[in-house]
Coordinates of C-alpha atoms and ligand atoms in Angstrom, one line a residue:
X1 CA 73.0 -44.0 54.4
X2 CA 73.4 -39.7 55.3
X3 CA 75.8 -39.4 52.1
X4 CA 73.7 -37.5 49.1
X5 CA 75.3 -35.7 46.4
X6 CA 73.7 -33.1 46.1
X7 CA 74.5 -31.8 49.2
X8 CA 78.2 -32.6 49.1
X9 CA 78.2 -31.0 45.1
X10 CA 77.4 -27.3 46.6
X11 CA 79.0 -27.7 49.5
X12 CA 82.5 -27.3 47.1
X13 CA 80.8 -25.1 45.4
X14 CA 81.2 -21.8 47.1
X15 CA 78.8 -20.4 45.0
X16 CA 78.5 -17.2 43.9
X17 CA 75.6 -15.1 42.5
X18 CA 74.9 -15.6 39.6
X19 CA 77.0 -18.6 39.2
X20 CA 76.7 -21.9 37.5
X21 CA 75.0 -24.5 39.3
X22 CA 77.5 -27.1 38.3
X23 CA 81.0 -27.0 39.6
X24 CA 83.5 -25.2 37.0
X25 CA 86.3 -27.1 35.0
X26 CA 89.6 -26.2 36.2
X27 CA 91.0 -27.5 32.5
X28 CA 94.6 -26.3 33.3
X29 CA 97.9 -29.2 33.7
X30 CA 99.5 -26.2 35.6
X31 CA 99.3 -23.5 37.6
X32 CA 100.7 -20.1 38.2
X33 CA 101.9 -19.8 41.6
X34 CA 102.4 -15.3 42.6
X35 CA 105.9 -16.5 44.7
X36 CA 108.2 -18.7 44.6
X37 CA 109.0 -19.8 47.7
X38 CA 105.4 -20.4 47.5
X39 CA 106.0 -23.0 44.8
X40 CA 108.6 -24.4 46.2
X41 CA 106.3 -25.0 49.6
X42 CA 103.6 -26.8 47.9
X43 CA 106.0 -28.9 46.0
X44 CA 107.4 -29.9 49.7
X45 CA 103.5 -30.6 51.0
X46 CA 103.6 -28.2 53.4
X47 CA 100.9 -25.9 51.9
X48 CA 97.2 -26.2 52.0
X49 CA 95.0 -25.2 49.2
X50 CA 97.6 -24.3 46.3
X51 CA 98.0 -26.3 42.9
X52 CA 100.8 -27.3 41.6
X53 CA 100.1 -29.3 38.2
X54 CA 97.6 -31.3 37.6
X55 CA 99.8 -35.1 38.2
X56 CA 99.2 -33.9 41.2
X57 CA 96.3 -32.8 41.9
X58 CA 93.1 -30.5 39.9
X59 CA 90.9 -28.9 41.1
X60 CA 88.2 -30.4 39.4
X61 CA 89.6 -34.0 40.5
X62 CA 89.3 -32.5 44.2
X63 CA 86.3 -31.8 43.7
X64 CA 85.2 -35.4 42.7
X65 CA 87.7 -37.1 45.1
X66 CA 86.3 -35.3 48.7
X67 CA 82.9 -36.0 47.1
X68 CA 84.0 -39.4 46.4
X69 CA 85.6 -39.6 50.1
X70 CA 82.2 -38.2 52.4
X71 CA 80.3 -41.0 49.9
X72 CA 82.7 -43.5 51.7
X73 CA 82.7 -42.0 54.8
X74 CA 86.4 -41.5 54.4
X75 CA 89.2 -38.3 55.5
X76 CA 90.7 -38.0 51.2
X77 CA 90.2 -39.8 47.8
X78 CA 91.8 -39.7 45.1
X79 CA 91.0 -40.2 41.3
X80 CA 92.5 -42.6 38.8
X81 CA 92.0 -43.3 34.6
X82 CA 91.0 -46.8 35.2
X83 CA 89.7 -49.1 38.2
X84 CA 92.7 -50.9 37.1
X85 CA 94.9 -48.0 38.3
X86 CA 93.6 -47.6 41.2
X87 CA 94.0 -51.0 42.4
X88 CA 97.5 -51.2 40.8
X89 CA 98.5 -47.6 42.6
X90 CA 96.9 -49.3 45.5
X91 CA 98.5 -52.4 46.7
X92 CA 102.0 -51.0 44.4
X93 CA 101.6 -47.5 47.2
X94 CA 101.5 -50.8 50.1
X95 CA 103.3 -54.3 49.4
X96 CA 107.0 -53.5 48.0
X97 CA 109.2 -56.6 46.7
X98 CA 109.5 -59.1 49.7
X99 CA 106.0 -59.1 50.2
X100 CA 102.8 -61.3 50.7
X101 CA 98.9 -60.1 49.9
X102 CA 96.2 -62.8 50.6
X103 CA 93.1 -62.5 47.9
X104 CA 89.6 -64.0 47.6
X105 CA 90.3 -66.0 44.8
X106 CA 87.4 -64.7 42.6
X107 CA 88.3 -60.7 41.3
X108 CA 88.0 -59.3 38.4
X109 CA 90.3 -61.1 36.1
X110 CA 92.5 -57.9 35.5
X111 CA 93.5 -57.8 39.4
X112 CA 93.7 -61.7 39.2
X113 CA 96.2 -61.2 36.8
X114 CA 97.9 -58.4 38.2
X115 CA 98.4 -60.3 41.2
X116 CA 98.7 -64.2 39.3
X117 CA 101.2 -63.0 36.7
X118 CA 102.6 -59.5 37.1
X119 CA 103.2 -58.6 41.2
X120 CA 105.7 -61.8 42.2
X121 CA 107.5 -62.5 38.5
X122 CA 107.5 -58.4 38.1
X123 CA 108.2 -57.2 41.9
X124 CA 108.9 -60.2 43.6
X125 CA 105.1 -60.3 46.1
X126 CA 103.6 -63.8 46.2
X127 CA 99.9 -63.8 46.7
X128 CA 97.7 -66.9 48.5
X129 CA 94.4 -66.9 46.5
X130 CA 91.5 -68.6 49.1
X131 CA 87.6 -68.6 49.5
X132 CA 86.6 -64.6 50.9
X133 CA 84.2 -66.8 52.6
X134 CA 86.4 -69.2 54.5
X135 CA 87.6 -67.2 57.7
X136 CA 89.5 -70.1 58.6
X137 CA 91.4 -70.3 55.5
X138 CA 92.4 -66.5 54.9
X139 CA 94.1 -66.3 58.2
X140 CA 95.7 -70.0 57.8
X141 CA 96.6 -68.3 55.1
X142 CA 98.7 -65.0 56.4
X143 CA 102.3 -65.3 56.5
X144 CA 105.1 -63.0 58.4
X145 CA 105.3 -61.1 55.5
X146 CA 102.0 -60.7 54.6
X147 CA 100.5 -57.1 53.8
X148 CA 97.3 -57.0 53.4
X149 CA 93.7 -58.8 52.3
X150 CA 92.1 -58.4 49.0
X151 CA 88.9 -58.9 48.0
X152 CA 85.7 -57.4 46.6
X153 CA 82.7 -56.3 48.5
X154 CA 80.9 -58.2 46.1
X155 CA 83.0 -60.6 44.0
X156 CA 82.9 -60.8 40.5
X157 CA 81.9 -63.3 38.5
X158 CA 80.4 -65.4 41.5
X159 CA 78.4 -63.0 43.8
X160 CA 80.0 -63.6 47.2
X161 CA 79.6 -61.7 49.9
X162 CA 82.7 -60.4 51.7
X163 CA 82.0 -60.1 55.6
X164 CA 83.7 -57.1 55.6
X165 CA 83.9 -56.7 59.6
X166 CA 84.8 -60.1 60.0
X167 CA 87.8 -59.4 58.2
X168 CA 88.9 -56.7 59.3
X169 CA 88.5 -58.3 62.5
X170 CA 91.4 -60.3 60.8
X171 CA 93.4 -57.8 59.8
X172 CA 94.1 -55.7 62.7
X173 CA 94.6 -58.4 64.8
X174 CA 97.6 -59.1 62.8
X175 CA 98.7 -55.8 61.9
X176 CA 97.3 -55.9 58.1
X177 CA 95.4 -53.4 55.6
X178 CA 92.1 -54.7 54.3
X179 CA 92.2 -53.5 50.5
X180 CA 88.1 -53.3 49.5
X181 CA 87.0 -53.1 45.7
X182 CA 83.4 -52.3 45.9
X183 CA 83.2 -51.4 42.6
X184 CA 79.4 -53.5 42.0
X185 CA 78.3 -51.9 45.6
X186 CA 78.9 -48.5 45.6
X187 CA 76.4 -46.8 48.0
X188 CA 75.0 -50.2 49.2
X189 CA 78.1 -51.0 50.3
X190 CA 80.2 -48.4 52.6
X191 CA 83.2 -50.6 53.6
X192 CA 85.0 -48.0 55.6
X193 CA 83.0 -47.9 57.4
X194 CA 82.6 -51.1 57.8
X195 CA 86.7 -51.1 59.5
X196 CA 88.3 -51.5 56.0
X197 CA 91.0 -49.4 55.0
X198 CA 91.3 -48.2 51.9
X199 CA 88.3 -48.9 48.8
X200 CA 88.7 -48.4 45.7
X201 CA 86.5 -48.5 42.7
X202 CA 86.4 -48.6 39.0
X203 CA 84.4 -45.6 38.2
X204 CA 83.4 -47.2 35.3
X205 CA 80.4 -49.3 36.0
X206 CA 77.8 -48.2 38.8
X207 CA 79.4 -44.9 40.4
X208 CA 79.0 -43.1 35.8
X209 CA 77.0 -45.7 35.0
X210 CA 77.1 -44.1 31.0
X211 CA 79.8 -46.5 29.8
X212 CA 81.1 -43.1 28.2
X213 CA 85.1 -43.3 30.0
X214 CA 87.4 -45.5 31.9
X215 CA 88.5 -43.8 35.7
X216 CA 88.7 -45.6 38.9
X217 CA 89.4 -44.1 42.5
X218 CA 90.9 -44.7 46.3
X219 CA 89.6 -43.5 49.2
X220 CA 91.0 -44.1 52.4
X221 CA 92.5 -42.2 55.5
X222 CA 94.6 -38.7 54.8
X223 CA 97.8 -40.1 55.2
X224 CA 97.5 -43.4 52.8
X225 CA 95.9 -40.7 49.9
X226 CA 98.7 -38.2 50.2
X227 CA 101.4 -41.7 50.7
X228 CA 100.2 -42.1 46.8
X229 CA 100.5 -38.6 45.6
X230 CA 103.6 -38.0 47.3
X231 CA 106.7 -36.0 44.6
X232 CA 110.2 -38.9 46.3
X233 CA 108.1 -41.6 46.9
X234 CA 103.8 -41.8 45.9
X235 CA 103.4 -44.8 43.1
X236 CA 100.1 -42.3 42.2
X237 CA 102.6 -39.2 41.3
X238 CA 106.0 -41.4 39.9
X239 CA 103.6 -43.9 38.2
X240 CA 101.2 -41.3 36.8
X241 CA 97.3 -42.9 35.9
X242 CA 95.2 -39.5 37.1
X243 CA 92.0 -39.0 36.2
X244 CA 91.7 -36.2 33.1
X245 CA 89.3 -33.7 35.2
X246 CA 87.4 -32.6 32.5
X247 CA 86.5 -36.7 32.9
X248 CA 86.6 -35.8 36.4
X249 CA 83.5 -33.3 35.9
X250 CA 81.4 -35.1 33.8
X251 CA 81.7 -38.7 36.8
X252 CA 80.7 -35.4 39.5
X253 CA 77.2 -35.0 37.7
X254 CA 76.6 -38.2 36.8
X255 CA 77.1 -39.2 40.8
X256 CA 73.6 -36.9 41.9
X257 CA 71.8 -39.9 39.6
X258 CA 74.0 -42.8 41.5
X259 CA 71.2 -44.0 44.5
X260 CA 68.0 -43.2 41.6
X261 CA 69.9 -45.6 39.4
X262 CA 71.2 -48.1 41.7
X263 CA 68.1 -48.7 43.0
X264 CA 66.4 -48.9 39.8
X265 CA 69.3 -51.8 38.6
X266 CA 68.5 -53.3 42.2
X267 CA 64.2 -53.6 41.8
X268 CA 65.2 -55.3 38.0
X269 CA 67.8 -57.4 39.3
X270 CA 65.3 -58.8 41.5
X271 CA 62.4 -59.1 39.5
X272 CA 64.2 -61.1 36.8
X273 CA 66.1 -62.9 39.6
X274 CA 62.5 -64.5 40.9
X275 CA 61.6 -65.4 37.1
X276 CA 64.6 -66.9 36.6
X277 CA 64.3 -69.2 39.3
X278 CA 60.6 -69.1 38.8
X279 CA 61.0 -71.0 36.0
X280 CA 63.6 -73.0 36.6
X281 CA 66.6 -72.0 35.7
X282 CA 70.2 -71.7 37.8
X283 CA 70.1 -67.8 39.3
X284 CA 72.5 -66.7 41.6
X285 CA 71.1 -63.3 43.0
X286 CA 72.5 -62.2 47.1
X287 CA 69.0 -60.9 47.0
X288 CA 67.5 -64.1 46.8
X289 CA 67.1 -65.3 50.3
X290 CA 68.9 -69.6 49.2
X291 CA 71.9 -67.3 48.4
X292 CA 74.3 -68.4 50.6
X293 CA 75.9 -64.4 51.5
X294 CA 72.3 -63.3 51.7
X295 CA 71.6 -62.6 55.5
X296 CA 75.1 -61.7 55.7
X297 CA 74.3 -58.5 52.7
X298 CA 71.2 -57.8 54.9
X299 CA 73.2 -57.4 57.9
X300 CA 75.8 -55.1 55.2
X301 CA 74.6 -53.1 53.1
X302 CA 71.7 -50.0 53.1
X303 CA 68.6 -51.5 52.5
X304 CA 67.0 -48.2 50.5
X305 CA 69.8 -49.5 47.4
X306 CA 68.9 -52.6 47.5
X307 CA 71.2 -55.7 46.0
X308 CA 72.4 -54.2 43.3
X309 CA 72.7 -55.0 39.6
X310 CA 74.3 -58.0 39.4
X311 CA 73.0 -61.0 38.4
X312 CA 74.6 -64.7 37.9
X313 CA 72.6 -68.0 35.1
X314 CA 73.5 -71.1 34.8
X315 CA 73.3 -72.2 31.0
X316 CA 75.3 -75.1 31.3
X317 CA 78.2 -75.0 28.3
X318 CA 79.8 -71.8 27.1
X319 CA 78.0 -72.6 23.5
X320 CA 74.1 -73.2 25.5
X321 CA 75.7 -69.5 26.9
X322 CA 76.9 -67.7 23.9
X323 CA 73.9 -69.2 21.9
X324 CA 71.1 -68.1 24.4
X325 CA 73.0 -64.3 24.1
X326 CA 72.8 -63.8 21.2
X327 CA 68.6 -64.6 21.2
X328 CA 68.9 -61.7 23.7
X329 CA 71.0 -59.3 21.9
X330 CA 69.0 -59.9 18.5
X331 CA 65.3 -59.6 20.7
X332 CA 66.5 -55.9 21.8
X333 CA 67.6 -57.6 25.6
X334 CA 70.1 -55.5 26.3
X335 CA 74.1 -56.3 24.6
X336 CA 76.6 -59.2 24.5
X337 CA 79.3 -57.2 26.4
X338 CA 81.3 -56.7 28.9
X339 CA 81.5 -54.3 31.9
X340 CA 78.8 -53.4 34.4
X341 CA 76.3 -50.2 35.4
X342 CA 75.2 -49.2 32.0
X343 CA 71.1 -47.9 32.0
X344 CA 71.3 -50.9 28.8
X345 CA 71.4 -54.8 30.1
X346 CA 74.4 -56.2 29.8
X347 CA 75.7 -60.0 29.2
X348 CA 78.7 -61.6 29.0
X349 CA 79.6 -65.7 29.5
X350 CA 82.9 -64.7 32.3
X351 CA 85.1 -67.2 31.7
X352 CA 85.6 -67.0 28.3
X353 CA 85.3 -63.3 29.2
X354 CA 86.4 -61.4 32.2
X355 CA 87.2 -63.8 34.3
X356 CA 89.8 -65.3 31.1
X357 CA 92.6 -64.8 32.8
X358 CA 92.3 -67.5 35.4
X359 CA 93.0 -71.0 34.3
X360 CA 90.3 -73.5 34.0
X361 CA 91.5 -75.9 36.5
X362 CA 90.9 -72.7 38.5
X363 CA 87.6 -71.8 37.2
X364 CA 86.4 -74.9 38.4
X365 CA 88.0 -74.9 41.9
X366 CA 86.5 -71.8 42.5
X367 CA 83.4 -73.1 41.1
X368 CA 82.6 -71.1 37.4
X369 CA 81.2 -72.8 35.8
X370 CA 81.4 -72.3 31.7
X371 CA 77.7 -71.6 31.5
X372 CA 77.1 -68.9 33.7
X373 CA 76.7 -65.8 32.0
X374 CA 76.7 -62.6 34.6
X375 CA 73.7 -59.6 33.6
X376 CA 74.4 -56.3 34.6
X377 CA 71.2 -55.6 34.6
X378 CA 69.8 -52.1 33.2
X379 CA 67.3 -50.1 34.6
X380 CA 64.6 -50.5 32.0
X381 CA 61.4 -48.8 32.1
X382 CA 59.7 -52.1 31.6
X383 CA 61.3 -54.8 33.3
X384 CA 58.4 -57.8 32.2
X385 CA 58.2 -57.4 28.4
X386 CA 62.3 -58.0 29.8
X387 CA 61.4 -60.9 31.1
X388 CA 59.5 -62.3 28.1
X389 CA 62.1 -61.4 25.8
X390 CA 64.0 -63.3 28.4
X391 CA 62.1 -66.3 28.6
X392 CA 61.4 -66.7 24.6
X393 CA 65.0 -66.2 23.8
X394 CA 65.1 -69.4 26.8
X395 CA 62.8 -71.2 24.5
X396 CA 64.8 -71.4 21.7
X397 CA 68.0 -72.3 23.6
X398 CA 65.9 -75.2 24.2
X399 CA 65.0 -74.5 28.2
X400 CA 62.0 -75.6 29.0
X401 CA 59.8 -74.0 32.2
X402 CA 60.4 -76.9 35.5
Ligands
PLP501 N1 87.2 -54.0 40.2 C1 86.3 -54.9 39.2 C2 85.5 -55.3 40.3 C3 85.8 -54.8 37.9 O1 84.5 -55.5 36.7 C4 86.6 -54.4 36.6 C5 86.6 -54.2 35.4 O2 85.7 -54.6 35.1 C6 87.5 -53.7 36.9 C7 88.2 -52.9 39.0 C8 88.6 -52.6 36.9 O3 88.5 -51.4 35.8 P1 88.6 -50.4 34.9 O4 88.0 -51.5 33.9 O5 87.7 -49.3 34.5 O6 90.1 -50.8 34.8

């Protein structure tokens, strides 16, 4: 991968002697114009480099969006106040009443709820949920009014790997857009380079990595990004889910370490995955060769960052999962908390938390076990010690080495 955040940030800074090494924060909601006609032209989208109002563009947000676009190999980007804002703005920009979406049946629960409950009743937009790893099922679900295919590169929480090049081929053949949520695998997978049209992120997770804010991003071609912020018809401009520039500035600085963090998250996740496997626990990690998407992921990823920080184990029942997580938290393995990409390990029972929006019957159908514990593995310096604490927790809930 050629992207280097430090190089990209320096490009946007245009440093003069004695400037600070971090980009200045543009802490303004509005911007002054020297002439009224230039202001009018800016509203009409006819000027370059002019800022009119921070709900539309702000220099600090532009800096972060440009660096993210460089990371994705995209023409342009835009930054949002949450990952859900990135997803909902993208979908509402692409679809209108009467349209249809084909979506992976395993996505983040909030996305699932937006598709299942919100879009059909409020916007008359229908969704077909499919097993995204079954390309024949994906093709079969396409209708004359289908507008887009939606999936996550690595799905939440089942950690399936989406075959982005094949989905892109299906999309192009049927004149659809392929929208990919790459939240679990920034830098590891570059969806746009594999043929996707739009990539969305929850930057709340690995990209920021500090768990101190909620944020999101959208990257795609310039035409799409400009349509999003069109003053007359852009979903982002009109619904207004813009990121605060102070947050943009802090996220930009965290991007410098993303590559190093990902390598460590991946290394620690691989270590724990192997240990769980050796212990005899049912473990799901795309880095293990037994994972059904292992070879596919190998063919899609930038290998130097590893297979990512997400692992999932099956504890059989929700009660067993809950008991185990409390033991782990008490010992200092990490936190019983939702979310991911933090420097401490986070774990949660997906079926009763981040996928609780998915009805139990659907969870069963898609293979989401009630005892699934999803881990976002942290940056632990001593992962051997962490494993010992996990092993003790397993024993305390009665799970012995097989
Ligand atoms: N996409 C994925 C894969 C997620 O896991 C999440 C949240 O957990 C989101 C999107 C939503 O992001 P946010 O909480 O920043 O709105």
